[in-house]
Amino acid sequence: MKILIVDDEPLARTRLHRLLDELPECASSRIDEAGDVDSARQLMRVGSYELLLLDIQMPGASGLDFAADLVRRRPHAAALPAVVFVTAHDEHALAAFDHGAVDYLTKPVRRERLAQALERVGPLVARARTQGGGTAGAANDAPALSVVERGALLRVPLAEVLYFRSDNKYTLLRTATRHHLIDTALGELEQRYAGRFVRTHRSALVAVDAIAGLEREASHACTAGDDNADWVVRVRGLSETLPISRRQLPVLRGLLRQS
């Protein structure tokens, strides 16, 4: 693998280089270093790389700026590297995934954690090579949400999300097999993914493609303030249902008539 370390701290670059040298999967890798984004761009003009290990806060352009530029170039570039951010500032983690990162490592980087990141990058690089130099980071083009689980940051493809539902101060994200808590408000999700998700109730959004049907549940327990607790949405692949408000019932019926 052809790897470029981009970090303004020489000691950080040296340590990361040493960790890579210790990993068997990097035994035959070419590893170069750059102290800032401008230097990295110069190296990429004369050579190709399959992986960028990229710091975020550096003099001049930041790592996020560099990653955003790569994302903009992706549709028109023959080959661009996968990006793994390596930084001491974990508050940038969610922004990093919004910029197409494959993984996010915090300093000091542990050898085991670096190996996990390389495992994620490996299939992308292999696919790019098979496709004749395609973009290693292309797998991240599909819309996804970043979630935190047991201290690790994960990407959940939007296509796998069946519904969102308010859960106290958080929002519950539900897939066919998992659920996660995120801190993005339902209103923001509704605006961001208009057309893919529809409001069923003030407390829930459901993926339009995940609506299996509507049904009236005479025994449905009404909660305080619920304006129409008898109607619920059946969600594809799940036994649970979502409440429907009186205002949204005609909207959902209209969607089903169109399908």
XYZ file of N, CA and C in Angstrom:
777
model
N 0.834 -1.191 0.000
C 0.000 0.000 0.000
C 0.876 1.251 0.000
N 0.443 2.261 -0.722
C 1.158 3.534 -0.779
C 0.484 4.509 0.176
N 1.229 4.892 1.228
C 0.664 5.645 2.346
C 1.372 6.990 2.477
N 0.587 8.033 2.747
C 1.143 9.358 2.999
C 0.679 9.833 4.368
N 1.650 10.110 5.257
C 1.366 10.669 6.580
C 1.447 12.192 6.473
N 0.387 12.881 6.897
C 0.368 14.353 6.834
C 0.146 14.887 8.243
N 1.207 15.456 8.830
C 1.141 15.956 10.210
C 2.242 16.992 10.384
N 1.929 18.100 11.052
C 2.932 19.149 11.219
C 3.906 18.861 12.356
N 3.659 17.806 13.146
C 4.544 17.464 14.256
C 5.493 16.343 13.837
N 6.789 16.611 13.733
C 7.739 15.579 13.311
C 7.713 14.328 14.181
N 7.591 14.509 15.508
C 7.560 13.355 16.398
C 6.326 12.489 16.146
N 5.201 13.137 15.867
C 3.977 12.381 15.578
C 4.136 11.589 14.287
N 4.745 12.199 13.275
C 4.968 11.474 12.017
C 5.902 10.295 12.239
N 6.970 10.497 13.011
C 7.933 9.426 13.259
C 7.283 8.264 13.998
N 6.470 8.578 14.988
C 5.813 7.516 15.759
C 4.842 6.725 14.896
N 4.064 7.431 14.091
C 3.101 6.756 13.230
C 3.807 5.897 12.185
N 4.908 6.427 11.646
C 5.705 5.672 10.673
C 6.220 4.389 11.323
N 6.691 4.493 12.556
C 7.213 3.316 13.252
C 6.120 2.284 13.495
N 4.940 2.736 13.891
C 3.828 1.809 14.109
C 3.458 1.076 12.817
N 3.448 1.808 11.708
C 3.150 1.176 10.421
C 4.203 0.128 10.078
N 5.464 0.444 10.329
C 6.541 -0.502 10.040
C 6.402 -1.785 10.850
N 5.770 -1.688 12.028
C 5.621 -2.856 12.895
C 4.473 -3.766 12.470
N 3.594 -3.263 11.615
C 2.432 -4.053 11.201
C 2.781 -4.927 9.998
N 2.487 -6.231 10.058
C 2.822 -7.127 8.947
C 2.198 -6.700 7.629
N 0.982 -6.140 7.662
C 0.301 -5.753 6.434
C 0.976 -4.577 5.738
N 1.906 -3.907 6.442
C 2.624 -2.778 5.840
C 4.065 -3.125 5.496
N 4.386 -4.419 5.506
C 5.774 -4.841 5.291
C 6.328 -4.348 3.957
N 5.495 -4.310 2.945
C 5.968 -3.884 1.622
C 5.389 -2.536 1.209
N 4.880 -1.784 2.181
C 4.250 -0.498 1.866
C 5.300 0.582 1.640
N 4.937 1.556 0.802
C 5.738 2.763 0.648
C 5.105 3.845 1.508
N 5.875 4.383 2.430
C 5.338 5.355 3.379
C 6.094 6.670 3.232
N 5.387 7.725 2.843
C 5.977 9.056 2.726
C 5.385 9.968 3.788
N 6.014 11.118 3.994
C 5.579 12.064 5.015
C 5.504 13.481 4.454
N 4.545 14.244 4.994
C 4.420 15.660 4.659
C 4.082 16.420 5.928
N 4.634 17.647 6.056
C 4.433 18.438 7.260
C 3.236 19.362 7.212
N 2.610 19.496 6.044
C 1.420 20.335 5.927
C 0.670 19.953 4.657
N -0.486 20.567 4.472
C -1.339 20.215 3.331
C -0.685 20.595 2.010
N -0.027 21.754 1.949
C 0.625 22.160 0.701
C 1.680 21.143 0.271
N 2.479 20.670 1.222
C 3.496 19.666 0.904
C 2.854 18.358 0.451
N 1.742 18.003 1.082
C 1.032 16.780 0.682
C 0.512 16.897 -0.751
N -0.015 18.056 -1.084
C -0.514 18.253 -2.443
C 0.607 18.154 -3.470
N 1.780 18.682 -3.129
C 2.916 18.583 -4.047
C 3.323 17.130 -4.268
N 3.343 16.347 -3.193
C 3.696 14.934 -3.333
C 2.661 14.188 -4.170
N 1.392 14.550 -4.017
C 0.329 13.863 -4.759
C 0.325 14.254 -6.233
N 0.948 15.377 -6.576
C 1.032 15.761 -7.987
C 2.030 14.890 -8.743
N 3.026 14.378 -8.026
C 4.068 13.592 -8.692
C 3.955 12.099 -8.396
N 3.096 11.718 -7.474
C 2.930 10.303 -7.144
C 1.529 10.038 -6.630
N 1.116 8.804 -6.682
C -0.221 8.436 -6.223
C -0.132 7.749 -4.864
N -1.183 7.913 -4.074
C -1.270 7.287 -2.758
C -2.632 6.624 -2.604
N -2.650 5.547 -1.841
C -3.897 4.828 -1.606
C -4.492 5.134 -0.241
N -3.677 5.687 0.654
C -4.156 6.012 1.991
C -3.472 7.281 2.488
N -4.279 8.205 3.022
C -3.768 9.388 3.715
C -4.046 9.224 5.205
N -3.000 9.315 6.038
C -3.144 9.404 7.484
C -2.994 10.885 7.818
N -4.109 11.540 8.092
C -4.197 12.994 8.004
C -4.517 13.647 9.345
N -3.629 14.526 9.795
C -3.896 15.348 10.976
C -4.952 16.394 10.612
N -5.605 16.975 11.615
C -6.645 17.966 11.336
C -6.135 19.394 11.509
N -5.600 19.710 12.667
C -5.158 21.081 12.925
C -3.680 21.227 12.581
N -3.414 21.978 11.498
C -2.057 22.227 11.026
C -1.962 23.670 10.548
N -0.758 24.222 10.491
C -0.603 25.568 9.920
C -1.091 25.584 8.473
N -1.731 26.671 8.071
C -2.278 26.734 6.718
C -3.597 25.987 6.641
N -3.801 25.307 5.542
C -5.045 24.553 5.360
C -5.130 23.418 6.375
N -6.319 23.168 6.880
C -6.514 22.094 7.856
C -6.726 20.762 7.140
N -6.646 19.696 7.913
C -6.913 18.388 7.347
C -8.337 18.258 6.831
N -9.287 18.899 7.530
C -10.673 18.874 7.065
C -10.813 19.591 5.724
N -10.096 20.711 5.559
C -10.120 21.426 4.281
C -9.587 20.530 3.161
N -8.494 19.842 3.442
C -7.879 18.958 2.453
C -8.830 17.826 2.079
N -9.460 17.221 3.088
C -10.397 16.126 2.823
C -11.600 16.610 2.026
N -12.090 17.805 2.353
C -13.229 18.348 1.606
C -12.866 18.574 0.148
N -11.632 19.014 -0.100
C -11.172 19.209 -1.476
C -11.123 17.880 -2.218
N -10.696 16.826 -1.544
C -10.658 15.505 -2.174
C -12.061 15.020 -2.519
N -13.007 15.275 -1.608
C -14.395 14.872 -1.868
C -14.933 15.596 -3.099
N -14.625 16.888 -3.238
C -15.094 17.649 -4.407
C -14.465 17.119 -5.696
N -13.228 16.666 -5.628
C -12.529 16.183 -6.815
C -12.923 14.763 -7.183
N -13.502 14.038 -6.240
C -13.712 12.602 -6.435
C -14.446 12.234 -7.720
N -15.533 12.895 -8.080
C -16.241 12.475 -9.309
C -15.408 12.631 -10.575
N -14.374 13.478 -10.535
C -13.607 13.767 -11.749
C -12.189 13.210 -11.700
N -11.814 12.555 -10.599
C -10.442 12.067 -10.441
C -10.365 10.580 -10.742
N -9.293 10.189 -11.398
C -9.108 8.775 -11.720
C -8.807 7.960 -10.472
N -8.028 8.489 -9.553
C -7.667 7.749 -8.343
C -7.371 8.715 -7.209
N -8.064 8.561 -6.108
C -7.829 9.375 -4.924
C -7.705 8.440 -3.720
N -6.928 8.844 -2.709
C -6.703 7.953 -1.570
C -7.866 7.914 -0.594
N -7.940 6.814 0.156
C -8.811 6.760 1.318
C -8.202 7.649 2.397
N -9.045 8.172 3.282
C -8.583 9.099 4.323
C -8.890 8.534 5.698
N -7.860 8.505 6.551
C -8.021 8.206 7.971
C -7.458 9.393 8.741
N -8.284 10.040 9.553
C -7.812 11.162 10.340
C -7.092 10.668 11.588
N -5.991 11.334 11.916
C -5.201 11.016 13.104
C -4.969 12.328 13.839
N -5.629 12.528 14.970
C -5.564 13.832 15.630
C -5.785 13.708 17.125
N -5.318 14.683 17.844
C -5.528 14.717 19.295
C -6.865 15.335 19.665
N -7.597 15.854 18.686
C -8.817 16.626 18.962
C -10.042 15.803 18.587
N -10.560 15.017 19.540
C -11.663 14.116 19.215
C -12.984 14.826 18.995
N -13.047 16.144 19.291
C -14.298 16.862 19.041
C -14.589 17.008 17.547
N -13.589 16.714 16.694
C -13.789 16.815 15.252
C -14.258 15.499 14.627
N -14.535 14.500 15.447
C -14.777 13.161 14.918
C -15.953 13.102 13.951
N -17.096 13.658 14.337
C -18.261 13.575 13.463
C -18.041 14.356 12.175
N -17.383 15.509 12.286
C -17.074 16.285 11.082
C -16.161 15.492 10.159
N -15.256 14.706 10.730
C -14.333 13.920 9.913
C -15.091 12.941 9.036
N -16.085 12.266 9.584
C -16.853 11.314 8.786
C -17.713 12.023 7.748
N -18.159 13.231 8.061
C -18.893 14.007 7.060
C -17.999 14.384 5.883
N -16.675 14.352 6.090
C -15.720 14.667 5.029
C -15.171 13.402 4.364
N -15.885 12.303 4.493
C -15.537 11.096 3.755
C -14.471 10.228 4.374
N -14.169 10.396 5.660
C -13.127 9.592 6.292
C -13.561 8.134 6.429
N -12.604 7.239 6.284
C -12.849 5.819 6.513
C -12.790 5.511 8.002
N -11.925 6.207 8.729
C -11.782 5.985 10.164
C -11.206 7.246 10.806
N -11.174 7.247 12.130
C -10.733 8.407 12.899
C -9.955 7.896 14.102
N -8.677 8.236 14.183
C -7.813 7.782 15.268
C -7.412 8.956 16.136
N -7.394 8.746 17.438
C -6.967 9.798 18.356
C -5.561 9.494 18.873
N -4.785 10.562 19.038
C -3.426 10.437 19.544
C -3.448 10.315 21.073
N -2.523 9.574 21.650
C -1.517 8.745 20.975
C -2.152 7.498 20.357
N -1.802 7.222 19.121
C -2.405 6.107 18.386
C -1.881 4.785 18.930
N -2.809 3.874 19.197
C -2.421 2.537 19.629
C -2.220 1.633 18.413
N -1.278 0.742 18.506
C -0.967 -0.162 17.403
C -2.195 -0.971 16.983
N -2.956 -1.467 17.965
C -4.134 -2.280 17.656
C -5.193 -1.456 16.924
N -5.338 -0.210 17.344
C -6.351 0.650 16.709
C -5.946 1.007 15.285
N -4.663 1.212 15.058
C -4.177 1.480 13.706
C -4.401 0.276 12.806
N -4.166 -0.912 13.342
C -4.395 -2.134 12.564
C -5.868 -2.260 12.170
N -6.779 -1.883 13.069
C -8.206 -1.922 12.742
C -8.535 -0.971 11.598
N -7.927 0.206 11.634
C -8.167 1.172 10.561
C -7.682 0.629 9.224
N -6.532 -0.023 9.219
C -5.997 -0.592 7.978
C -6.888 -1.720 7.469
N -7.523 -2.452 8.377
C -8.458 -3.501 7.959
C -9.645 -2.903 7.217
N -10.083 -1.726 7.649
C -11.197 -1.060 6.972
C -10.774 -0.517 5.607
N -9.547 -0.041 5.541
C -9.058 0.550 4.298
C -8.760 -0.530 3.260
N -8.263 -1.679 3.711
C -7.811 -2.728 2.792
C -8.802 -3.090 1.694
N -10.073 -3.407 2.026
C -11.035 -3.756 0.971
C -11.275 -2.631 -0.026
N -11.230 -1.372 0.439
C -11.430 -0.242 -0.467
C -10.278 -0.133 -1.452
N -9.065 -0.324 -0.963
C -7.891 -0.258 -1.828
C -7.912 -1.410 -2.825
N -8.263 -2.601 -2.352
C -8.319 -3.758 -3.246
C -9.350 -3.556 -4.345
N -10.508 -2.982 -3.974
C -11.551 -2.733 -4.972
C -11.083 -1.706 -5.991
N -10.400 -0.654 -5.508
C -9.904 0.377 -6.420
C -8.898 -0.203 -7.398
N -8.024 -1.084 -6.913
C -7.047 -1.707 -7.804
C -7.724 -2.587 -8.834
N -8.742 -3.338 -8.413
C -9.468 -4.217 -9.327
C -10.180 -3.421 -10.412
N -10.672 -2.241 -10.034
C -11.403 -1.396 -10.980
C -10.472 -0.512 -11.795
N -9.199 -0.757 -11.679
C -8.238 -0.045 -12.511
C -7.939 1.352 -12.061
N -7.728 1.510 -10.737
C -7.319 2.830 -10.244
C -8.450 3.719 -9.840
N -9.617 3.145 -9.508
C -10.737 3.946 -9.032
C -10.430 4.539 -7.678
N -11.377 5.266 -7.142
C -11.174 5.963 -5.883
C -11.286 5.013 -4.711
N -10.251 4.963 -3.877
C -10.278 4.076 -2.715
C -11.344 4.490 -1.730
N -11.644 5.773 -1.651
C -12.629 6.235 -0.686
C -14.037 6.268 -1.219
N -14.279 5.706 -2.392
C -15.594 5.841 -3.024
C -16.698 5.208 -2.217
N -16.381 4.221 -1.377
C -17.420 3.571 -0.585
C -18.093 4.552 0.367
N -17.433 5.670 0.653
C -17.996 6.641 1.571
C -18.868 7.670 0.870
N -19.048 7.562 -0.450
C -19.894 8.512 -1.166
C -21.361 8.335 -0.814
N -21.778 7.095 -0.479
C -23.168 6.850 -0.140
C -23.508 7.584 1.156
N -24.703 8.205 1.237
C -25.073 8.931 2.451
C -25.026 8.024 3.675
N -24.501 8.528 4.759
C -24.386 7.756 5.988
C -24.431 8.701 7.179
N -24.750 8.141 8.338
C -24.746 8.906 9.574
C -23.646 8.365 10.477
N -23.018 9.263 11.219
C -21.972 8.882 12.147
C -22.579 8.672 13.526
N -22.260 7.534 14.143
C -22.759 7.229 15.482
C -21.585 6.792 16.346
N -21.746 6.969 17.646
C -20.729 6.543 18.604
C -21.251 5.329 19.350
N -20.469 4.268 19.361
C -20.864 3.051 20.062
C -19.664 2.504 20.814
N -19.791 2.450 22.142
C -18.717 1.942 23.002
C -17.383 2.629 22.725
N -17.452 3.930 22.522
C -16.245 4.705 22.309
C -15.720 4.693 20.898
N -16.338 3.922 19.998
C -15.885 3.865 18.604
C -16.873 4.614 17.723
N -16.357 5.234 16.667
C -17.199 5.936 15.705
C -17.517 5.016 14.542
N -18.792 4.898 14.227
C -19.248 4.017 13.160
C -20.042 4.816 12.139
N -20.051 4.321 10.915
C -20.882 4.912 9.855
C -22.054 3.976 9.583
N -23.256 4.511 9.670
C -24.460 3.732 9.376
C -25.028 4.235 8.047
N -24.989 3.414 6.994
C -25.537 3.855 5.706
C -26.993 4.291 5.848
N -27.325 5.420 5.262
C -28.685 5.936 5.360
C -29.695 4.940 4.802
N -29.297 4.177 3.792
C -30.204 3.206 3.177
C -30.627 2.114 4.155
N -29.863 1.923 5.239
C -30.198 0.881 6.214
C -31.106 1.395 7.329
N -31.306 2.707 7.406
C -32.110 3.276 8.491
C -33.594 3.108 8.169
N -34.327 2.477 9.096
C -35.767 2.275 8.916
C -36.577 3.420 9.506
N -36.151 3.911 10.661
C -36.857 5.063 11.229
C -35.983 5.768 12.255
N -36.399 7.009 12.576
C -35.847 7.793 13.666
C -36.978 8.078 14.646
N -36.661 8.046 15.946
C -37.697 8.334 16.932
C -37.094 9.064 18.119
N -37.816 10.049 18.634
C -37.342 10.807 19.785
C -37.191 9.889 20.987
N -36.086 10.090 21.709
C -35.816 9.291 22.907
C -35.200 10.222 23.947
N -36.076 10.845 24.762
C -35.640 11.853 25.734
C -34.882 12.970 25.013
N -33.614 13.210 25.365
C -32.852 14.292 24.754
C -32.146 13.850 23.472
N -32.307 12.571 23.111
C -31.612 12.035 21.947
C -32.615 11.560 20.900
N -32.083 11.068 19.789
C -32.902 10.475 18.733
C -32.460 9.039 18.538
N -33.415 8.129 18.543
C -33.127 6.717 18.304
C -33.099 6.452 16.813
N -32.010 5.878 16.335
C -31.854 5.490 14.933
C -32.026 3.973 14.874
N -32.936 3.489 14.052
C -33.243 2.048 14.017
C -32.959 1.465 12.642
N -32.165 0.395 12.618
C -31.978 -0.395 11.402
C -32.650 -1.739 11.619
N -32.545 -2.638 10.656
C -33.194 -3.940 10.785
C -32.616 -4.755 11.934
N -31.342 -4.517 12.264
C -30.684 -5.351 13.268
C -30.151 -4.590 14.472
N -30.022 -3.265 14.379
C -29.395 -2.507 15.455
C -30.179 -1.237 15.740
N -29.877 -0.626 16.877
C -30.368 0.713 17.153
C -29.249 1.504 17.808
N -29.232 2.805 17.534
C -28.200 3.702 18.035
C -28.863 4.991 18.506
N -28.205 5.681 19.420
C -28.662 7.001 19.846
C -27.767 8.065 19.228
N -28.384 9.076 18.640
C -27.650 10.193 18.069
C -28.228 11.477 18.657
N -27.480 12.581 18.525
C -27.952 13.840 19.120
C -28.491 14.814 18.085
N -28.794 14.323 16.878
C -29.386 15.169 15.839
C -30.891 15.208 16.015
N -31.471 16.400 16.022
C -32.910 16.550 16.247
C -33.712 16.029 15.069
N -34.933 15.573 15.350
C -35.806 15.054 14.287
C -36.069 16.102 13.216
N -36.274 17.351 13.634
C -36.554 18.401 12.658
C -35.417 18.575 11.672
N -34.181 18.502 12.154
C -33.027 18.624 11.270
C -32.932 17.433 10.326
N -33.192 16.231 10.845
C -33.159 15.030 10.003
C -34.256 15.090 8.930
N -35.423 15.601 9.302
C -36.534 15.713 8.351
C -36.175 16.641 7.200
N -35.527 17.764 7.509
C -35.125 18.700 6.457
C -33.986 18.125 5.606
N -33.029 17.486 6.270
C -31.848 16.981 5.576
C -32.212 15.857 4.606
N -33.171 15.011 4.988
C -33.490 13.835 4.180
C -34.933 13.868 3.677
N -35.399 15.064 3.361
C -36.755 15.213 2.822
C -36.899 14.372 1.563
N -37.999 13.633 1.485
C -38.229 12.760 0.342
C -37.879 11.310 0.634
N -36.901 11.085 1.511
C -36.528 9.721 1.888
C -37.229 9.282 3.162
N -37.525 10.270 4.039
C -38.204 9.978 5.303
C -39.427 10.867 5.421
N -40.456 10.361 6.069
C -41.688 11.121 6.239
C -42.048 11.127 7.722
N -42.569 12.242 8.173
C -42.992 12.372 9.565
C -44.284 11.573 9.756
N -44.307 10.700 10.766
C -45.540 9.980 11.098
C -46.231 10.626 12.291
N -45.440 11.277 13.102
C -45.895 11.806 14.377
C -44.835 12.807 14.827
N -45.160 13.641 15.791
C -44.161 14.594 16.252
C -42.918 13.912 16.816
N -43.038 12.618 17.139
C -41.922 11.904 17.760
C -41.215 10.932 16.824
N -41.624 10.870 15.529
C -41.042 9.819 14.682
C -40.978 10.205 13.209
N -39.916 9.707 12.536
C -39.755 9.762 11.083
C -39.538 8.336 10.606
N -40.169 7.964 9.499
C -39.995 6.623 8.963
C -39.510 6.724 7.521
N -38.647 5.803 7.126
C -38.208 5.756 5.740
C -39.391 5.395 4.856
N -39.592 6.147 3.802
C -40.742 5.894 2.924
C -40.723 4.457 2.406
N -39.549 3.957 2.029
C -39.444 2.600 1.503
C -39.652 1.530 2.567
N -39.654 1.934 3.844
C -39.799 0.955 4.930
C -41.231 0.831 5.425
N -42.145 1.605 4.848
C -43.544 1.539 5.290
C -44.184 0.262 4.740
N -44.559 -0.637 5.649
C -45.202 -1.889 5.232
C -46.718 -1.757 5.186
N -47.271 -0.780 5.883
C -48.708 -0.580 5.884
C -49.148 0.227 7.082
N -50.435 0.586 7.101
C -51.047 1.313 8.214
C -52.125 0.424 8.808
N -52.276 0.508 10.101
C -53.354 -0.273 10.714
C -53.881 0.446 11.941
N -55.125 0.132 12.263
C -55.775 0.730 13.431
C -55.721 -0.271 14.567
N -55.204 0.146 15.685
C -55.089 -0.731 16.841
C -56.026 -0.231 17.928
N -57.163 -0.902 18.067
C -58.161 -0.465 19.036
C -57.632 -0.527 20.457
N -56.686 -1.442 20.676
C -56.178 -1.612 22.035
C -54.936 -0.775 22.293
N -54.543 0.033 21.302
C -53.326 0.847 21.452
C -53.485 1.812 22.619
N -52.543 1.798 23.524
C -52.632 2.650 24.719
C -52.364 4.100 24.353
N -53.300 4.958 24.652
C -53.126 6.379 24.368
C -52.216 7.000 25.419
N -51.341 7.840 24.978
C -50.478 8.572 25.901
C -50.992 9.988 26.035
N -50.615 10.656 27.081
C -51.096 12.015 27.335
C -50.721 12.929 26.180
N -51.730 13.597 25.628
C -51.469 14.541 24.551
C -51.417 13.925 23.178
N -51.532 12.607 23.054
C -51.468 11.967 21.742
C -52.784 12.239 21.019
N -52.725 12.797 19.812
C -53.945 13.233 19.141
C -54.608 12.149 18.310
N -53.954 11.015 18.078
C -54.598 9.930 17.328
C -53.788 8.664 17.522
N -53.898 8.050 18.692
C -53.055 6.908 19.024
C -53.556 5.611 18.426
N -54.732 5.611 17.801
C -55.286 4.362 17.267
C -54.579 3.901 16.003
N -54.055 4.825 15.193
C -53.405 4.470 13.938
C -51.895 4.353 14.125
N -51.327 3.308 13.516
C -49.883 3.083 13.621
C -49.341 2.675 12.258
N -48.035 2.860 12.091
C -47.328 2.431 10.882
C -46.640 1.103 11.173
N -46.856 0.131 10.318
C -46.077 -1.107 10.375
C -44.800 -0.898 9.577
N -43.651 -1.215 10.185
C -42.346 -0.992 9.573
C -41.808 -2.311 9.039
N -41.379 -2.280 7.791
C -40.878 -3.490 7.129
C -39.795 -4.177 7.952
N -39.996 -5.475 8.204
C -38.994 -6.290 8.878
C -38.980 -6.185 10.387
N -39.871 -5.344 10.971
C -39.903 -5.177 12.418
C -41.278 -5.511 12.968
N -41.302 -5.979 14.196
C -42.586 -6.250 14.841
C -43.155 -4.990 15.483
N -42.293 -4.024 15.779
C -42.744 -2.795 16.413
C -43.432 -1.871 15.406
N -44.222 -0.941 15.926
C -44.933 0.011 15.073
C -44.622 1.431 15.535
N -44.989 2.399 14.692
C -44.801 3.817 15.013
C -46.153 4.510 15.067
N -46.344 5.458 15.982
C -47.632 6.168 16.071
C -47.831 7.112 14.895
N -49.105 7.365 14.591
C -49.465 8.309 13.523
C -50.351 9.397 14.121
N -50.014 10.634 13.834
C -50.856 11.744 14.285
C -51.979 11.960 13.275
N -53.040 12.610 13.722
C -54.191 12.863 12.838
C -53.758 13.678 11.623
N -52.848 14.629 11.805
C -52.402 15.480 10.708
C -51.651 14.672 9.642
N -50.870 13.698 10.071
C -50.031 12.955 9.126
C -50.719 11.750 8.513
N -51.855 11.351 9.045
C -52.534 10.172 8.501
C -52.870 10.318 7.016
N -53.435 11.431 6.549
C -53.702 11.565 5.106
C -52.421 11.533 4.263
N -51.335 12.098 4.786
C -50.066 12.094 4.055
C -49.587 10.670 3.838
N -49.639 9.859 4.881
C -49.161 8.481 4.785
C -50.068 7.651 3.880
N -51.372 7.881 3.959
C -52.306 7.176 3.062
C -52.011 7.535 1.603
N -51.704 8.811 1.371
C -51.380 9.227 0.008
C -50.114 8.560 -0.507
N -49.098 8.423 0.344
C -47.873 7.748 -0.067
C -48.135 6.290 -0.439
N -48.975 5.629 0.329
C -49.264 4.226 0.040
C -50.058 4.068 -1.257
N -50.944 5.030 -1.541
C -51.701 4.963 -2.807
C -50.777 5.141 -3.996
N -49.713 5.927 -3.837
C -48.782 6.167 -4.939
C -47.839 5.001 -5.184
N -47.642 4.166 -4.153
C -46.660 3.080 -4.258
C -47.260 1.858 -4.961
